[in-house]
Amino acid sequence: MPVPRLKLGVAGLGRGFMLLLPTLAAHPGIRLVGAADPREEARRQFRADFGARTYAQVADLCADPDVEAIYVATPHQLHREHVELAAAHGKHALVEKPMALSLEDCQAMIDAMRRARRWLVVGHSHSFDAPYLRTREMIDSQGFGAVRMISALNYTDFLYRPRRPEELDTSQGGGVVFSQAAHQVDIVRLLGGGHVKSVRAATGSWDPARPTEGAYSALLTFNNGVFANMTYSGFAHFDSDELCGWSGELGQPRDPNQYGTARAKLAKIQGPEEETALKNTRTYGAGLSLANSQLPDSAHNHFGFILVSCDGADLRPLPHGVQVYAHTRRYLETLPSPEIPRREVLDELIGAIRHDRPPIHTGEWGMATMEVCFALLESARHGHEVTLSHQHA
Amino acid sequence: MPVPRLKLGVAGLGRGFMLLLPTLAAHPGIRLVGAADPREEARRQFRADFGARTYAQVADLCADPDVEAIYVATPHQLHREHVELAAAHGKHALVEKPMALSLEDCQAMIDAMRRARRWLVVGHSHSFDAPYLRTREMIDSQGFGAVRMISALNYTDFLYRPRRPEELDTSQGGGVVFSQAAHQVDIVRLLGGGHVKSVRAATGSWDPARPTEGAYSALLTFNNGVFANMTYSGFAHFDSDELCGWSGELGQPRDPNQYGTARAKLAKIQGPEEETALKNTRTYGAGLSLANSQLPDSAHNHFGFILVSCDGADLRPLPHGVQVYAHTRRYLETLPSPEIPRREVLDELIGAIRHDRPPIHTGEWGMATMEVCFALLESARHGHEVTLSHQHA
C-alpha cells in the first residue's frame, strides 16, 4: 500500500520557503495544500503554482482540516507563536532555523508539541546535507575511532547581500549568529556528539552601516572530550568556497573569476529603503515563483570547510562526498549527486509522521543548538566562558 | 666601510642548528667561529666544516674571546642557563624557540641580558618568514583598515616523525604546544598586534604511545579587540600544505601523491630505543654535515593556513607572497624566492648588534609568546580562561 503524501501547509512565503521550494515541489512524499502569508501577491502566486488554499493569517492555515503539518518559515521572532498555533490545532510542525530567539521560546515550542502529541522537526539546516549525515554514519560504523577535534571555517559575503533592516538587528534575530551559526553549530554538534559543555566566543560588528554581528570565532568543548573551533565571517573578501572545489553553499558551481560582486552591487544602492525594495523584487510572488525555482543540476549543499579529526582518520565532508584521510590511504567516498537537493529534511519529517522514526533534529536538538548560539553571543558580550545545561544528542 | 661579519658561536649542534645551518653558512654577515656540544662527533664535524674552535661545555664557548654572540640551540630546558652564561661573558644571544619552559626563566634571561647590556633575540620562529613580515608591513602601510580576526590552521604528522623520549614529555618541553604553538602564537601576535588579553584552549593527547599534547585549538582575544583562532594537529592525516599550494614548511615542493609516509616509517620501528637510534643517525656529525645541508631552491617557509581579516581586505600569507582579497580585486603581492631562506632572523640579530636597530623578537616579545603557550596549557588543563599580564608588542 503506498504511503500517502504528507499534506503540508506553508506558514511564510519568504526566503526560507524560496530556498526549500524546489524540494517541496519535487519531493514525492509531499503535497502542498495551503499557505499563509500577509502579502497578497505571494498568496496569489501560491494559488497559481499549487492550486491550493491560502490565508492571510497563520492561525487560519493551522485551522485548515486538510493540513497535516505546518512548515513554519515566518520571521524568526514569530516561530514560537506559529508552532504553538500548529500544536493547538493538532498539526505537526517543521520549523526553520533559528528555532527561536530565546531558550524560553524553544522550551514552550517543545512543550506545546509534546502536549499535542505531534512531531516537531527543526530545519532545514546544513546539518541535513548528505555529506554531513554520511560523515556521521561513517564515524559510527567504519572504525575510525573516537572523534577528537573539529575545525569549521566559513568565509562569505553574507552581510553585503541585500538585507532588510531587521536582518541587521540582532534583537530581531538578525546577524550571523542566528542566521549562520545555527547551521555551523548544528553540523558541529552532529559530528561531535551533540552535548556541548562550554562555549567561549568572540563576535565582530565591524561595519557601522551593517550594525549586527557579522563574524565570530568560538571554541566549543563537549562532554565527551571533543573540542571544536568554529569561525565565520560574513564580512569576508576571501571566499571559503575555494576550499570546497568552488561549489557554492547550495551546491551550485561557482565561477572563481567572479569577485566582489555582492559589495559592488550594494555600492550602487542608495540607502536601506532602496535595499529593502530591491530585496522585495526578489521574493515569492514578486519576481519569483515555482517556475523560476528550478532544481539545480548540482553537487550537495555545504557550509564551508569542515574537518573532523578522529583517531584513525581525518574526515572532510565535501560537496561530492566525504574525503577520507586514513592511516595508509586517502580516498573520496563519493555521494551520488542529489536528485532532489535538501530532501533529507523532508525525509526526516515524513519518517517521523508516517513511520514513527524519531528524527535527529527534534525540538530538543534545535533548542540545544540555539543554546550554543545564545552562549556564543553571551560569551562575546561579557568576555567569559559560558557553561551549557540544555544539551541533547 | 664594510660592516664586519658577526662572529657567532653555536651552543648545541642538534636539530635547531641543522635547520639554520644552510642560512648560517650562506649569510654574508655571519662567521661561525665556535661551537659547543657534548657529542664529540658533532664537534669533529663542526671543525671539519668551519675550521672553528669547539667545546664540550657551553661555558667554555661563552668564554671564548673571539665569540661576539651565542646562538643558543640547546635543549629547551637549558636555554636559561645558556643565555645567562652568554650574558655573564658579555655576549649577545640568539635563543631558539621555545624561549624557555617557565615565565620565571624567560624573565631571568631578559634580566641577565639587560644587566649585561647585550641584545637578546628569540628565534628562529616562523614569524620571521618573509610573507608574515610583509603582511605586517602591508597592514601598517597599505590602508586596509583595522585587523579584526585571524584564523590559523596547521595539520601535520609532527607527532609521528622520529622522536626522542623527551620530545614526547611535556615536562621536558615536549609536545606541540612548546614546539609548534610557539611558532603559531608568534605569527598571530605579529599580525594581531602583540598584546594578547585572554586565552581559552583545549589540547589533545590522543595516542598513549606518544604521551604528550599533539593537538590544540585556542581562541585568543587581544587588547585591541582583535580575536584569533589557532588550531594545530600533529596527529593529522589531512595535510594543510594542501592549502599552501603543496609547498612545505621549509618552502620545499611537496609531492601530493606521497601519503602517510611518517606513520608508515614509524610502524617499522621497534620501540623508543630504535626510534632514538634512528633519530641519532640523522644528526649533525652522524650522517649530517654542511655538505648535505643544501639551501633548497625553494619558496618561503610557512606555518600552515593563515588568514587575516581586516576591514578593507583579507590577507593570506602564502609561500610565494601575500594573497590580497580586497573590496574590488584579488591579487598576489609576490615576494621573490628567498636566496637565503630564514636569513631574516640573522638580519634582525645583526641589525641590533651592528646597527642598534631594535629587534621585533626581543626577550620581552619571546616571553609574551611563551606566556600565551603556558596559558594554552593551563586553560586546557583546568578548563578555564586564562588572562595574560606579560604581553608586549
Short mmCIF file of N, CA and C in Angstrom, two decimals, chain B residues 71-146:
data_model
loop_
_atom_site.label_atom_id
_atom_site.label_comp_id
_atom_site.label_asym_id
_atom_site.label_seq_id
_atom_site.Cartn_x
_atom_site.Cartn_y
_atom_site.Cartn_z
N TYR B 71 74.52 31.59 19.60
CA TYR B 71 73.24 31.06 19.11
C TYR B 71 72.89 29.87 19.99
N VAL B 72 71.91 30.06 20.89
CA VAL B 72 71.57 29.04 21.88
C VAL B 72 70.53 28.10 21.26
N ALA B 73 71.00 26.92 20.86
CA ALA B 73 70.13 25.93 20.23
C ALA B 73 70.22 24.60 20.98
N THR B 74 70.41 24.72 22.27
CA THR B 74 70.47 23.55 23.14
C THR B 74 69.05 23.11 23.49
N PRO B 75 68.89 21.97 24.18
CA PRO B 75 67.53 21.58 24.57
C PRO B 75 66.82 22.70 25.34
N HIS B 76 65.48 22.77 25.16
CA HIS B 76 64.69 23.89 25.69
C HIS B 76 65.00 24.18 27.16
N GLN B 77 65.10 23.13 27.94
CA GLN B 77 65.20 23.33 29.40
C GLN B 77 66.56 23.92 29.80
N LEU B 78 67.49 23.99 28.84
CA LEU B 78 68.81 24.57 29.15
C LEU B 78 68.95 26.01 28.65
N HIS B 79 67.93 26.51 27.98
CA HIS B 79 68.06 27.85 27.38
C HIS B 79 68.42 28.91 28.41
N ARG B 80 67.75 28.87 29.55
CA ARG B 80 68.01 29.91 30.55
C ARG B 80 69.47 29.89 30.98
N GLU B 81 69.92 28.71 31.36
CA GLU B 81 71.30 28.60 31.84
C GLU B 81 72.28 29.11 30.78
N HIS B 82 72.02 28.79 29.53
CA HIS B 82 72.99 29.15 28.49
C HIS B 82 72.92 30.62 28.10
N VAL B 83 71.72 31.19 28.18
CA VAL B 83 71.64 32.64 27.94
C VAL B 83 72.30 33.40 29.10
N GLU B 84 72.10 32.91 30.30
CA GLU B 84 72.76 33.57 31.45
C GLU B 84 74.28 33.46 31.33
N LEU B 85 74.76 32.34 30.85
CA LEU B 85 76.21 32.20 30.63
C LEU B 85 76.69 33.20 29.59
N ALA B 86 75.93 33.30 28.49
CA ALA B 86 76.31 34.26 27.46
C ALA B 86 76.38 35.66 28.05
N ALA B 87 75.35 36.01 28.81
CA ALA B 87 75.31 37.36 29.40
C ALA B 87 76.49 37.56 30.35
N ALA B 88 76.76 36.54 31.14
CA ALA B 88 77.84 36.65 32.12
C ALA B 88 79.18 36.92 31.42
N HIS B 89 79.30 36.46 30.18
CA HIS B 89 80.54 36.69 29.43
C HIS B 89 80.41 37.85 28.45
N GLY B 90 79.34 38.62 28.59
CA GLY B 90 79.20 39.82 27.76
C GLY B 90 78.90 39.54 26.30
N LYS B 91 78.28 38.38 26.05
CA LYS B 91 77.93 38.05 24.65
C LYS B 91 76.46 38.36 24.39
N HIS B 92 76.15 38.76 23.17
CA HIS B 92 74.76 38.81 22.72
C HIS B 92 74.26 37.38 22.55
N ALA B 93 72.93 37.24 22.48
CA ALA B 93 72.40 35.88 22.31
C ALA B 93 71.20 35.85 21.36
N LEU B 94 71.21 34.83 20.54
CA LEU B 94 70.03 34.45 19.75
C LEU B 94 69.59 33.11 20.32
N VAL B 95 68.37 33.08 20.90
CA VAL B 95 67.92 31.83 21.53
C VAL B 95 66.76 31.24 20.76
N GLU B 96 66.85 29.95 20.49
CA GLU B 96 65.79 29.25 19.74
C GLU B 96 64.48 29.28 20.50
N LYS B 97 63.40 29.17 19.77
CA LYS B 97 62.10 28.97 20.41
C LYS B 97 61.97 27.50 20.78
N PRO B 98 61.19 27.11 21.78
CA PRO B 98 60.56 27.99 22.76
C PRO B 98 61.62 28.61 23.65
N MET B 99 61.40 29.90 23.96
CA MET B 99 62.42 30.67 24.68
C MET B 99 62.86 29.94 25.96
N ALA B 100 61.88 29.50 26.76
CA ALA B 100 62.19 28.76 27.99
C ALA B 100 60.90 28.10 28.46
N LEU B 101 60.99 27.29 29.49
CA LEU B 101 59.83 26.50 29.90
C LEU B 101 59.09 27.07 31.10
N SER B 102 59.42 28.30 31.52
CA SER B 102 58.63 28.99 32.54
C SER B 102 58.81 30.49 32.36
N LEU B 103 57.83 31.24 32.84
CA LEU B 103 57.94 32.71 32.76
C LEU B 103 59.10 33.20 33.59
N GLU B 104 59.34 32.53 34.70
CA GLU B 104 60.46 32.90 35.57
C GLU B 104 61.78 32.79 34.81
N ASP B 105 61.93 31.70 34.06
CA ASP B 105 63.15 31.53 33.27
C ASP B 105 63.25 32.62 32.20
N CYS B 106 62.14 32.90 31.53
CA CYS B 106 62.16 33.95 30.50
C CYS B 106 62.61 35.28 31.11
N GLN B 107 62.01 35.61 32.27
CA GLN B 107 62.33 36.89 32.91
C GLN B 107 63.80 36.93 33.32
N ALA B 108 64.32 35.82 33.82
CA ALA B 108 65.73 35.77 34.23
C ALA B 108 66.64 36.00 33.03
N MET B 109 66.25 35.47 31.88
CA MET B 109 67.07 35.65 30.67
C MET B 109 67.06 37.11 30.23
N ILE B 110 65.87 37.71 30.27
CA ILE B 110 65.77 39.14 29.92
C ILE B 110 66.62 39.98 30.86
N ASP B 111 66.48 39.70 32.16
CA ASP B 111 67.21 40.49 33.16
C ASP B 111 68.72 40.33 32.98
N ALA B 112 69.15 39.10 32.73
CA ALA B 112 70.59 38.86 32.59
C ALA B 112 71.16 39.64 31.41
N MET B 113 70.44 39.63 30.28
CA MET B 113 70.95 40.33 29.10
C MET B 113 70.87 41.84 29.30
N ARG B 114 69.85 42.28 30.01
CA ARG B 114 69.71 43.73 30.26
C ARG B 114 70.86 44.21 31.14
N ARG B 115 71.13 43.46 32.19
CA ARG B 115 72.26 43.81 33.06
C ARG B 115 73.57 43.83 32.28
N ALA B 116 73.69 42.87 31.36
CA ALA B 116 74.94 42.78 30.58
C ALA B 116 74.97 43.81 29.46
N ARG B 117 73.83 44.53 29.26
CA ARG B 117 73.71 45.47 28.14
C ARG B 117 74.04 44.81 26.80
N ARG B 118 73.47 43.65 26.62
CA ARG B 118 73.63 42.94 25.35
C ARG B 118 72.26 42.64 24.76
N TRP B 119 72.24 42.37 23.45
CA TRP B 119 70.99 42.10 22.75
C TRP B 119 70.56 40.64 22.93
N LEU B 120 69.27 40.47 23.07
CA LEU B 120 68.69 39.13 23.10
C LEU B 120 67.62 39.07 22.01
N VAL B 121 67.78 38.13 21.10
CA VAL B 121 66.78 37.90 20.05
C VAL B 121 66.28 36.46 20.19
N VAL B 122 64.96 36.28 20.04
CA VAL B 122 64.37 34.94 20.18
C VAL B 122 63.93 34.45 18.81
N GLY B 123 64.55 33.35 18.37
CA GLY B 123 64.18 32.79 17.05
C GLY B 123 65.20 31.75 16.65
N HIS B 124 65.07 31.16 15.55
CA HIS B 124 64.07 31.37 14.55
C HIS B 124 62.68 30.88 14.98
N SER B 125 61.65 31.67 14.64
CA SER B 125 60.31 31.10 14.58
C SER B 125 59.76 31.50 13.23
N HIS B 126 58.62 30.89 12.88
CA HIS B 126 58.08 31.18 11.55
C HIS B 126 57.56 32.60 11.41
N SER B 127 57.45 33.33 12.52
CA SER B 127 57.01 34.72 12.35
C SER B 127 58.10 35.56 11.70
N PHE B 128 59.31 35.01 11.54
CA PHE B 128 60.35 35.69 10.77
C PHE B 128 60.19 35.46 9.27
N ASP B 129 59.31 34.54 8.87
CA ASP B 129 59.18 34.24 7.44
C ASP B 129 58.72 35.49 6.70
N ALA B 130 59.34 35.73 5.57
CA ALA B 130 59.08 36.97 4.82
C ALA B 130 57.60 37.22 4.55
N PRO B 131 56.79 36.21 4.20
CA PRO B 131 55.37 36.52 3.92
C PRO B 131 54.63 37.08 5.14
N TYR B 132 54.99 36.64 6.34
CA TYR B 132 54.32 37.18 7.53
C TYR B 132 54.82 38.59 7.83
N LEU B 133 56.13 38.77 7.73
CA LEU B 133 56.66 40.12 7.96
C LEU B 133 56.09 41.10 6.93
N ARG B 134 55.97 40.64 5.69
CA ARG B 134 55.42 41.51 4.64
C ARG B 134 53.94 41.80 4.92
N THR B 135 53.20 40.81 5.37
CA THR B 135 51.79 41.03 5.70
C THR B 135 51.67 42.09 6.78
N ARG B 136 52.53 42.00 7.78
CA ARG B 136 52.52 43.01 8.85
C ARG B 136 52.79 44.40 8.28
N GLU B 137 53.79 44.51 7.40
CA GLU B 137 54.10 45.80 6.77
C GLU B 137 52.92 46.33 5.98
N MET B 138 52.26 45.42 5.26
CA MET B 138 51.12 45.84 4.43
C MET B 138 49.98 46.34 5.32
N ILE B 139 49.76 45.66 6.44
CA ILE B 139 48.73 46.12 7.38
C ILE B 139 49.05 47.53 7.85
N ASP B 140 50.32 47.78 8.13
CA ASP B 140 50.71 49.08 8.66
C ASP B 140 50.71 50.19 7.62
N SER B 141 50.88 49.83 6.35
CA SER B 141 51.14 50.88 5.36
C SER B 141 50.14 50.97 4.22
N GLN B 142 49.29 49.98 4.02
CA GLN B 142 48.54 49.99 2.76
C GLN B 142 47.06 50.31 2.91
N GLY B 143 46.66 50.82 4.07
CA GLY B 143 45.29 51.31 4.18
C GLY B 143 44.21 50.24 4.10
N PHE B 144 44.50 49.04 4.55
CA PHE B 144 43.46 48.00 4.57
C PHE B 144 42.55 48.13 5.79
N GLY B 145 42.81 49.10 6.63
CA GLY B 145 41.97 49.28 7.82
C GLY B 145 42.40 48.36 8.94
N ALA B 146 41.61 48.37 9.99
CA ALA B 146 41.97 47.64 11.20
C ALA B 146 41.98 46.13 10.96
#
